[in-house]
PDB file of C-alpha atoms in Angstrom:
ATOM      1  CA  UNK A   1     -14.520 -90.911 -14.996  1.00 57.00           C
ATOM      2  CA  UNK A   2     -10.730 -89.712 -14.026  1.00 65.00           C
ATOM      3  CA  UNK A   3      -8.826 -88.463 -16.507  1.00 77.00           C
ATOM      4  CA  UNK A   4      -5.696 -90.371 -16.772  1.00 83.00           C
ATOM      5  CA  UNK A   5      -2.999 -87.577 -17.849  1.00 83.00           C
ATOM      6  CA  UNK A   6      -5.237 -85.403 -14.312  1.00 79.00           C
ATOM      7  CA  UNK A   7      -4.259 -88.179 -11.861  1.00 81.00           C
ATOM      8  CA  UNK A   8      -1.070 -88.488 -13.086  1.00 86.00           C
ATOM      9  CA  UNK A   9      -0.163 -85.464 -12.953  1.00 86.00           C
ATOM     10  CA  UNK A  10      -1.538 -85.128  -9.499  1.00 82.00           C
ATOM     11  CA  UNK A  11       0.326 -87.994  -8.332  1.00 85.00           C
ATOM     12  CA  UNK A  12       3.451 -86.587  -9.747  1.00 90.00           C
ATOM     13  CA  UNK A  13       2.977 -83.120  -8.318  1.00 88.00           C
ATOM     14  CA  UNK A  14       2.128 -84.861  -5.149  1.00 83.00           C
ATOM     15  CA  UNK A  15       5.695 -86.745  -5.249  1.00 89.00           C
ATOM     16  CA  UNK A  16       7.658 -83.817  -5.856  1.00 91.00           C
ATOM     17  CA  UNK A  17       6.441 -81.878  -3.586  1.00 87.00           C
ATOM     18  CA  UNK A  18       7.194 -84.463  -0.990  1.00 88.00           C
ATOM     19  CA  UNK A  19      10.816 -84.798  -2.596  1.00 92.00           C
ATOM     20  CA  UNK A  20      11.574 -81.273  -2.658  1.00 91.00           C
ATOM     21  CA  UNK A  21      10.480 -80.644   0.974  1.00 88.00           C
ATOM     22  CA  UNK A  22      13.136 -83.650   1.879  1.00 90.00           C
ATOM     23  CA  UNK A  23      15.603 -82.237   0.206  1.00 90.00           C
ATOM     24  CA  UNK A  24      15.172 -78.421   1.253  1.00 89.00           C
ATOM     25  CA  UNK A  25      14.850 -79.571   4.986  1.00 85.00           C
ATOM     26  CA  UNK A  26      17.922 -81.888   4.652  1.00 86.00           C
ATOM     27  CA  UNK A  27      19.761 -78.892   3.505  1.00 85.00           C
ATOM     28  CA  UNK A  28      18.981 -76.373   5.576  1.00 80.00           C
ATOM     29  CA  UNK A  29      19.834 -79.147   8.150  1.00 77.00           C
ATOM     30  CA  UNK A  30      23.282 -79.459   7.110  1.00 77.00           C
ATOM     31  CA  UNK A  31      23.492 -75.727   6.870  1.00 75.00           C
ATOM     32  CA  UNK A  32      22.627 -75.446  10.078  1.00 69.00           C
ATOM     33  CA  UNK A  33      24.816 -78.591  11.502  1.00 69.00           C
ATOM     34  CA  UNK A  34      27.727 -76.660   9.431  1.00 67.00           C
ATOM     35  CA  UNK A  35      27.156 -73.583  11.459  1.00 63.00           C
ATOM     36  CA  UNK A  36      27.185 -75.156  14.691  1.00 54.00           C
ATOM     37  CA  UNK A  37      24.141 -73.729  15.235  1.00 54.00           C
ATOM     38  CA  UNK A  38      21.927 -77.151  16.005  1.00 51.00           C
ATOM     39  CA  UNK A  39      19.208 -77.125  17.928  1.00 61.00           C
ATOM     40  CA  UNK A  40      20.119 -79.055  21.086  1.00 79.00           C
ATOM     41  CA  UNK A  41      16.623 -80.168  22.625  1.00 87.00           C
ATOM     42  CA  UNK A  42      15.940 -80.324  26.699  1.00 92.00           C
ATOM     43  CA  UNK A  43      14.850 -82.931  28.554  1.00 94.00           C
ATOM     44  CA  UNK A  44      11.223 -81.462  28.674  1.00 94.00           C
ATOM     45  CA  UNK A  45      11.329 -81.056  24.907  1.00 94.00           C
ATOM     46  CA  UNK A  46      11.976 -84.784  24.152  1.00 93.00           C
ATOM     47  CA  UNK A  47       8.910 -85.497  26.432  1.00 94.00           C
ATOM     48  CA  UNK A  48       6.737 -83.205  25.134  1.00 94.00           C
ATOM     49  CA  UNK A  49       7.628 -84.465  21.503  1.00 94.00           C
ATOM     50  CA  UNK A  50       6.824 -88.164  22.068  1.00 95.00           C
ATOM     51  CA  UNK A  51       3.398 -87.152  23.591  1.00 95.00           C
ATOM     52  CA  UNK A  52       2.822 -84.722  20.333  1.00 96.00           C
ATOM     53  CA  UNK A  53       3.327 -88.074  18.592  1.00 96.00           C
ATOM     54  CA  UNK A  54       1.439 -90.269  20.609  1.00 97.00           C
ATOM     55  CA  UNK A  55      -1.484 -87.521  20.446  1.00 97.00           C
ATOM     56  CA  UNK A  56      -1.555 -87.605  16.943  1.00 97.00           C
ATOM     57  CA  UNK A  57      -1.138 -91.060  16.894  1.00 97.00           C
ATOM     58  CA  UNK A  58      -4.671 -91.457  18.783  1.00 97.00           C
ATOM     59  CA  UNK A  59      -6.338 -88.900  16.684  1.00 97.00           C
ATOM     60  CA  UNK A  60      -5.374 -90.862  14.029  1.00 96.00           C
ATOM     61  CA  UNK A  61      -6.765 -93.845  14.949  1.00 97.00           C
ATOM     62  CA  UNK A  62     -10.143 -92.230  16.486  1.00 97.00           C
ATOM     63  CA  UNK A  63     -10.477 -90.778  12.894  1.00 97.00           C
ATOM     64  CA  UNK A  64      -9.700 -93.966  10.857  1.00 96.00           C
ATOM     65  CA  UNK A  65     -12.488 -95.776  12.822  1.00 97.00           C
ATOM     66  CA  UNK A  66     -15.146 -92.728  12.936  1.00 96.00           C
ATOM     67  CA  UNK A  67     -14.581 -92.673   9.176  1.00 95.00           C
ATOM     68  CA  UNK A  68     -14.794 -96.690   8.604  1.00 95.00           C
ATOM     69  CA  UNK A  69     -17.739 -96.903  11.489  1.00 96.00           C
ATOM     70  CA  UNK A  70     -19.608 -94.118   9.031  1.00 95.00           C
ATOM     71  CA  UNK A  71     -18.536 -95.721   5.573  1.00 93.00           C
ATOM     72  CA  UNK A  72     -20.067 -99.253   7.449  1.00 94.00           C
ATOM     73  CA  UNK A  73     -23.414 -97.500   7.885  1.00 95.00           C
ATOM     74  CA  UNK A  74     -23.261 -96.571   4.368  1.00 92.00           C
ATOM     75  CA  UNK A  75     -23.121 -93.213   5.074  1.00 92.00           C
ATOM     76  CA  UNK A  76     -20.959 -91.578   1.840  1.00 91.00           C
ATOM     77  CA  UNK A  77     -19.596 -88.133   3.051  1.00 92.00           C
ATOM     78  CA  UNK A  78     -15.955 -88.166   0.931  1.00 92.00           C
ATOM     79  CA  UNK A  79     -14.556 -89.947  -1.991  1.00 92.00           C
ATOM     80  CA  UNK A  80     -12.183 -92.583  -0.797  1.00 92.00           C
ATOM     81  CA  UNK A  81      -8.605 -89.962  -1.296  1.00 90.00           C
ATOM     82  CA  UNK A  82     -10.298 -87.363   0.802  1.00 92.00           C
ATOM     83  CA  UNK A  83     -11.414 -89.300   3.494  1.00 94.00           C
ATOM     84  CA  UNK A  84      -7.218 -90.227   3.683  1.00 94.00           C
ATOM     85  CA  UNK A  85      -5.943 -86.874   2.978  1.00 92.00           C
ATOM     86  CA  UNK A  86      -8.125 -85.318   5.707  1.00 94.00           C
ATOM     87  CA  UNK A  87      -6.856 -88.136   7.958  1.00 95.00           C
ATOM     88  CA  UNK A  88      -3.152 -87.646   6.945  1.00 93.00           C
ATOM     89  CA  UNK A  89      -3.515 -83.301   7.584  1.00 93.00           C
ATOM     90  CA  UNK A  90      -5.314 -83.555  10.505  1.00 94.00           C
ATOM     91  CA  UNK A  91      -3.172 -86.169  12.295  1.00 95.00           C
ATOM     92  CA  UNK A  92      -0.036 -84.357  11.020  1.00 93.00           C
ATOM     93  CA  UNK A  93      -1.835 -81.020  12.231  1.00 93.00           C
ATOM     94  CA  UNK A  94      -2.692 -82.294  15.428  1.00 95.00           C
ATOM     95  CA  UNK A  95       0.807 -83.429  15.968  1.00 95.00           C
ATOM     96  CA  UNK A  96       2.141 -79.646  15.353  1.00 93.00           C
ATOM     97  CA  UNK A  97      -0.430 -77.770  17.221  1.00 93.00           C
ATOM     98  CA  UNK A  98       0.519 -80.246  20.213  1.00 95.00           C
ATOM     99  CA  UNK A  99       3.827 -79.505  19.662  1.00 94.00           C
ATOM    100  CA  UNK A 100       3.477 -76.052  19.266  1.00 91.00           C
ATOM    101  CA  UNK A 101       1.545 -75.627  22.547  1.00 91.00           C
ATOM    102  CA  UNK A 102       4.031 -77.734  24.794  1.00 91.00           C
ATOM    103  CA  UNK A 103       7.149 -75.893  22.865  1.00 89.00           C
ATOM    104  CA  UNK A 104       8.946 -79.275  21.679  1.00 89.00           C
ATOM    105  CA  UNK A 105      10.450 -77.550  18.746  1.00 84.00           C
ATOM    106  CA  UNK A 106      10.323 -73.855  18.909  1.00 76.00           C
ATOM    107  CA  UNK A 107      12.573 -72.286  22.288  1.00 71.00           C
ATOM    108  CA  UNK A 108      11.735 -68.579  20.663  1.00 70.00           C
ATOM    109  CA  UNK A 109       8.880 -68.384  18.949  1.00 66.00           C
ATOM    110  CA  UNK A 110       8.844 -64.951  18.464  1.00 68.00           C
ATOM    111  CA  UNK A 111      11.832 -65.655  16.221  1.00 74.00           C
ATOM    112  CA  UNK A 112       9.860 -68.127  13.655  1.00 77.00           C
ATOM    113  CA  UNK A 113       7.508 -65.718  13.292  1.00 84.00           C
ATOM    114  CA  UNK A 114       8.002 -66.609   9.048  1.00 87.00           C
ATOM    115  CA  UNK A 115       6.549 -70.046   9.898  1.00 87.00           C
ATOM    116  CA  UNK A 116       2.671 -68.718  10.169  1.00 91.00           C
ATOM    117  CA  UNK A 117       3.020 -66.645   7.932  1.00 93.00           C
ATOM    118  CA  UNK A 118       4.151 -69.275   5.259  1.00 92.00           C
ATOM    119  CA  UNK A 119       1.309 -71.491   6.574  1.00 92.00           C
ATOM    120  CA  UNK A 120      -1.079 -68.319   6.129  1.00 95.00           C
ATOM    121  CA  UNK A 121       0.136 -67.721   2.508  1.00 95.00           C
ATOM    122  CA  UNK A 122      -0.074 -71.530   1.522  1.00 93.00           C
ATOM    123  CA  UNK A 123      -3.617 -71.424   3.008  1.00 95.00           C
ATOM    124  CA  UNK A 124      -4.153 -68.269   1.036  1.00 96.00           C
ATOM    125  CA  UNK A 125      -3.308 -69.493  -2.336  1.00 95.00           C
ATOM    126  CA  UNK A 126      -4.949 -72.896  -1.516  1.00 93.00           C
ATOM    127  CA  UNK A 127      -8.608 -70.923  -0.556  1.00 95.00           C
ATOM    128  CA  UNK A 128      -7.977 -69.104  -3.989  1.00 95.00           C
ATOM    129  CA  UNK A 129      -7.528 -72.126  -6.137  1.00 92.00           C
ATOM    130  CA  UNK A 130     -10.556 -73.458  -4.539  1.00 92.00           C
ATOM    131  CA  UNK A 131     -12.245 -69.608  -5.374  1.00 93.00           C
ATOM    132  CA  UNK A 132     -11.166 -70.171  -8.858  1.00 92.00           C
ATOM    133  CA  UNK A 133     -12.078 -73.639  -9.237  1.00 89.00           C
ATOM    134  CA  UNK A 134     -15.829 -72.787  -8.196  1.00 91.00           C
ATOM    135  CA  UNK A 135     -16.167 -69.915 -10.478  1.00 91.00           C
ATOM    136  CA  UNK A 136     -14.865 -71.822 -13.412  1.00 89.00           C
ATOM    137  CA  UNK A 137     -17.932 -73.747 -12.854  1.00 87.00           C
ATOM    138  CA  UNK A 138     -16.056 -77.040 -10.995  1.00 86.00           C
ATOM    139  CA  UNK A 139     -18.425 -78.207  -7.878  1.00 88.00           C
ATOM    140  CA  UNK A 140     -16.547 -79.695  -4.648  1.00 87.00           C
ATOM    141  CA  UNK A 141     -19.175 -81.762  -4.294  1.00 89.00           C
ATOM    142  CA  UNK A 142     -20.387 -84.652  -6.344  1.00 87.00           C
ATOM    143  CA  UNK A 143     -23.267 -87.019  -5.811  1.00 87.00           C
ATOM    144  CA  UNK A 144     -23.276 -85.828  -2.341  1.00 88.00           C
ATOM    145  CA  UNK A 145     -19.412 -86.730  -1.776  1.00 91.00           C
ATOM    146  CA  UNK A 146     -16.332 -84.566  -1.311  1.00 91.00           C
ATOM    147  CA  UNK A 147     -14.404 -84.806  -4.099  1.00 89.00           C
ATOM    148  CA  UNK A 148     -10.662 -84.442  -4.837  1.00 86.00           C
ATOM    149  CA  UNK A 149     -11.037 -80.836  -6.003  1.00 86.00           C
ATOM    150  CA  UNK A 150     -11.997 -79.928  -2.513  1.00 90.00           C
ATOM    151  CA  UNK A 151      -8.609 -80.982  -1.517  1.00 90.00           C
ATOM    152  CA  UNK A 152      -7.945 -77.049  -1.991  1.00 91.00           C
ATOM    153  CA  UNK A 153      -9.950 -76.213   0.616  1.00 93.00           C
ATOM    154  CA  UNK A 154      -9.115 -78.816   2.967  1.00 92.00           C
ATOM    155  CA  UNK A 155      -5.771 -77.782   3.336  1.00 92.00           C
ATOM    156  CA  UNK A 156      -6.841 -73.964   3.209  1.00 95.00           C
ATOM    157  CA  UNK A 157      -9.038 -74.555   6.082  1.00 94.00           C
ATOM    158  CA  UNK A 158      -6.316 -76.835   7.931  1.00 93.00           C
ATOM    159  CA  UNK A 159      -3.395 -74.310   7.399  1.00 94.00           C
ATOM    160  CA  UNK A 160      -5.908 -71.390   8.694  1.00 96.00           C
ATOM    161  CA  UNK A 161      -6.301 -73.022  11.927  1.00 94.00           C
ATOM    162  CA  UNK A 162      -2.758 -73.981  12.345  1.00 93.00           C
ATOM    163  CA  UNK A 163      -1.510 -70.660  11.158  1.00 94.00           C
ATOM    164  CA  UNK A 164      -4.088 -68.772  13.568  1.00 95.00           C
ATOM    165  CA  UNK A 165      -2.823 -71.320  16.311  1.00 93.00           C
ATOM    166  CA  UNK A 166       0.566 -70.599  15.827  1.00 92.00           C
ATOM    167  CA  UNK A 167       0.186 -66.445  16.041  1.00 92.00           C
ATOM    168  CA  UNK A 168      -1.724 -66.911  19.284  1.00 93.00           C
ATOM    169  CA  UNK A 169       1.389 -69.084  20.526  1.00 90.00           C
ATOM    170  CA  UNK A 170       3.645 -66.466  20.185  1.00 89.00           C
ATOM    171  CA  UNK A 171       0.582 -63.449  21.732  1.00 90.00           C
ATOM    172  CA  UNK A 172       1.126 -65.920  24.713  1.00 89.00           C
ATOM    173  CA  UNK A 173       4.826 -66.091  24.842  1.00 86.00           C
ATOM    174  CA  UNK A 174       5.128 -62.767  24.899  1.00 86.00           C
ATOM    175  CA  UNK A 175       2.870 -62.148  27.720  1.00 87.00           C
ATOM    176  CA  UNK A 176       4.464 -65.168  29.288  1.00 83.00           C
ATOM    177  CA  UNK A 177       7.678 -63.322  29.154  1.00 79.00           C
ATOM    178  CA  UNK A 178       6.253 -59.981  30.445  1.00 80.00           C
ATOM    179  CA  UNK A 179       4.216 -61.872  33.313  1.00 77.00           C
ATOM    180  CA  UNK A 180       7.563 -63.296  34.175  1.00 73.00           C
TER     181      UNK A 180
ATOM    182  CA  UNK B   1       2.251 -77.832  42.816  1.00 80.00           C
ATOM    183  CA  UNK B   2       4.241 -74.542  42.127  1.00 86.00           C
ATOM    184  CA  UNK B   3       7.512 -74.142  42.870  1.00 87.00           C
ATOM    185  CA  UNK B   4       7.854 -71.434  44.493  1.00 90.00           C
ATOM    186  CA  UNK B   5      11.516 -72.202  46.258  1.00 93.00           C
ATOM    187  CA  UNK B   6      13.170 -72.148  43.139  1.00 94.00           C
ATOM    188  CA  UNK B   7      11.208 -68.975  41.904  1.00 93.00           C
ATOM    189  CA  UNK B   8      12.442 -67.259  44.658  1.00 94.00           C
ATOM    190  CA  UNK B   9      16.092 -68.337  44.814  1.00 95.00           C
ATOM    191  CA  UNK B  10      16.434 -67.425  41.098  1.00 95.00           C
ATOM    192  CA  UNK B  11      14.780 -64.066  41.823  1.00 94.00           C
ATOM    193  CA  UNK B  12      17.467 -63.619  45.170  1.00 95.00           C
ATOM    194  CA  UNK B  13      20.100 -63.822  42.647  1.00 95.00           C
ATOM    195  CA  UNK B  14      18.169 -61.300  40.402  1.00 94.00           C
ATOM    196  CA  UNK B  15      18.093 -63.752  37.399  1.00 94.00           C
ATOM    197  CA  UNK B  16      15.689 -63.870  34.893  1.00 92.00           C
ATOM    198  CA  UNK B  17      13.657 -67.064  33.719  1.00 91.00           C
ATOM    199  CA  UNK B  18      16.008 -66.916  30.350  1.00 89.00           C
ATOM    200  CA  UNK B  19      19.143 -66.518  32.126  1.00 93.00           C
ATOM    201  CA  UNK B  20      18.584 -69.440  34.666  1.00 95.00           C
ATOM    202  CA  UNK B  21      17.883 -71.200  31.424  1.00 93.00           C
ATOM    203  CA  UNK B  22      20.856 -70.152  29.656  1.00 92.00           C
ATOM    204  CA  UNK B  23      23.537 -71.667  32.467  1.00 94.00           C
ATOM    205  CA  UNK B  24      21.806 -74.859  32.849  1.00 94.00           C
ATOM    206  CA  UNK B  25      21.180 -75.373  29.455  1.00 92.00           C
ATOM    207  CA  UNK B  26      17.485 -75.505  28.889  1.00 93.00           C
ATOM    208  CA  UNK B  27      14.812 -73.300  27.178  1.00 90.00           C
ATOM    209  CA  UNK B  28      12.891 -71.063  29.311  1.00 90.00           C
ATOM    210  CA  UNK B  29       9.966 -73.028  28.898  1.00 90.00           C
ATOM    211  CA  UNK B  30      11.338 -75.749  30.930  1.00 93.00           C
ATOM    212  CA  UNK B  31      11.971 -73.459  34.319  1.00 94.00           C
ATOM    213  CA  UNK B  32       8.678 -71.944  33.644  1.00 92.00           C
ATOM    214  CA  UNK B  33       7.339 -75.749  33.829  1.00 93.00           C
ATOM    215  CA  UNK B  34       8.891 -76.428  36.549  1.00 95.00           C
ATOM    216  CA  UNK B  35       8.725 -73.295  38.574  1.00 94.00           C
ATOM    217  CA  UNK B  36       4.411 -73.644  37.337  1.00 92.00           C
ATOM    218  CA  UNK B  37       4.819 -77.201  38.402  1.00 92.00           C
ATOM    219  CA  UNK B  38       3.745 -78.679  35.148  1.00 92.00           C
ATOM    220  CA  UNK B  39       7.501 -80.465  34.819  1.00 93.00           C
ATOM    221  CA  UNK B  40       8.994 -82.741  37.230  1.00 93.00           C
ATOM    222  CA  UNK B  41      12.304 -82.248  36.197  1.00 95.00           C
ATOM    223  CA  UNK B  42      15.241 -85.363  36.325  1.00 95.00           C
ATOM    224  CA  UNK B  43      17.371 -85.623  38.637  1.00 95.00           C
ATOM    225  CA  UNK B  44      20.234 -84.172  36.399  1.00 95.00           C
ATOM    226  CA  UNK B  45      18.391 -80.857  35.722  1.00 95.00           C
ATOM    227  CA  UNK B  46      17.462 -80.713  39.357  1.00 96.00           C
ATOM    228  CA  UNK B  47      21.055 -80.826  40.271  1.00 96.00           C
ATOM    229  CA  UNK B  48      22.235 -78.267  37.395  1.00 95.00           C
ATOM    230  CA  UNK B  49      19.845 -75.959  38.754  1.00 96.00           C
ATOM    231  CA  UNK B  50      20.835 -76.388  42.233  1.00 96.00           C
ATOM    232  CA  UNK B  51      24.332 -75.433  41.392  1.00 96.00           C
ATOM    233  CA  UNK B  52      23.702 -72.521  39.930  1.00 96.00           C
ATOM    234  CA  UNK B  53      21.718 -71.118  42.326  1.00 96.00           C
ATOM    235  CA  UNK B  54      23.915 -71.998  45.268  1.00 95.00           C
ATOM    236  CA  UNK B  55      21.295 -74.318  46.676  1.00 95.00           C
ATOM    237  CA  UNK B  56      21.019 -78.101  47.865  1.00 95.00           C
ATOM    238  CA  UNK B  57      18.401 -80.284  46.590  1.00 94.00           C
ATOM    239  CA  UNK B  58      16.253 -80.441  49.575  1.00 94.00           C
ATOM    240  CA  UNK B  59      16.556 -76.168  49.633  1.00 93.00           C
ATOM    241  CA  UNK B  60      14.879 -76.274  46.308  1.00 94.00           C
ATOM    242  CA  UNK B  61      13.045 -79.394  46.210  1.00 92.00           C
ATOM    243  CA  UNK B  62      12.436 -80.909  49.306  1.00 90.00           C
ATOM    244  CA  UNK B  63       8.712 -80.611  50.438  1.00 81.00           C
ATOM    245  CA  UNK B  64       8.874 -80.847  54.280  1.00 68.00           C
TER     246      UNK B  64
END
């Protein structure tokens, strides 16, 4: 049985962390736009972008019908929100890591070396939330289903990857730059 | 197929990756790409890079 005041305050928390990421990114934006400091983007870039997207896109779909082709053979792995939210971070972590790899968005990446970090920390805190959660006794698993307090760990193990992804972009920058 | 014209015409003038990048206006990436041949570049970049190295399109990418 859900507790009605816990989802809703998940949902809510959900929401404004969705709104507050708009509205930081739409500001540093404009901070950035004010500087005349914006990015401008190369040919290759815009390339590599749209097959980052279409790459996710794919995974996306390869997932959805993995996940409906096992829910069909009444095989019950995840609750409903988890199956989604693993969907959603692995489609949008797909799309970075492709990205990343074919430097769509990052020219320097040496200079953003604060993005894995954050990603690190935020996987950090996640993995102890999930630490805590397990010693107070709460199990990630019930009737033999992922439930929505392993969505702690899913995003732990999801920002590890990416984070660990991202500092082995920049190892081979930099030897890219001293093979030059 | 690496590019191996344009690697050494940029390295004649004794200009880095970076720099080449700089004065046509792309990241270094891109000349790596294209000087790895992973990028076919447009015919716009092709002819940006061409004038700053002093070179016609066929010097730099003309297989004959």
């Amino acid at each position: 049985m859900i507790n009605i005041f816990w989802a809703a305050g998940f949902v809510v928390g959900f929401l404004v962390v969705i709104v507050l990421s708009l509205l930081l990114g739409s500001i540093f934006k404009k901070k950035k736009q004010d500087k005349s400091e914006r990015t401008q983007y190369d040919e290759r870039q815009i390339a590599a972008r749209g097959k980052a997207y279409k790459t996710a896109l794919f995974t996306t779909f390869g997932y959805f019908i993995i996940a409906a082709l096992i829910d069909v053979l009444g095989i019950k792995w995840a609750e409903i929100s988890i199956v989604l939210f693993i969907g959603l971070f692995l489609s949008v972590g797909v799309f970075v890591v492709t990205a990343l790899f074919s430097d769509a968005y990052f020219i320097d990446s040496q200079k953003n070396i604060g993005y894995p970090i954050i990603a690190l920390l935020i996987s950090l805190i996640n993995g102890g939330i999930s630490v805590m959660n397990i010693m107070d006794g709460e199990s990630l698993i019930t009737n033999g289903m992922l439930n929505i307090d392993s969505l702690n760990a899913v995003v732990c193990v999801s920002l590890f990857v990416v984070s660990v992804l991202m500092f082995i972009k920049i190892i081979i920058d930099k030897k890219a730059v001293e093979n030059e | 197929m690496k590019n191996l014209k344009l690697k050494s015409a940029r390295a004649a003038l004794d200009l880095s990756q970076q720099q080449l990048a700089d004065k046509v206006g792309v990241s270094r990436q891109t000349i790596s790409a294209i000087e790895k041949g992973d990028y076919n570049p447009t015919v716009n970049l092709c002819i940006a890079i061409c004038k700053v190295l002093g070179k016609t399109l066929d010097d730099l990418f003309w297989e004959g």
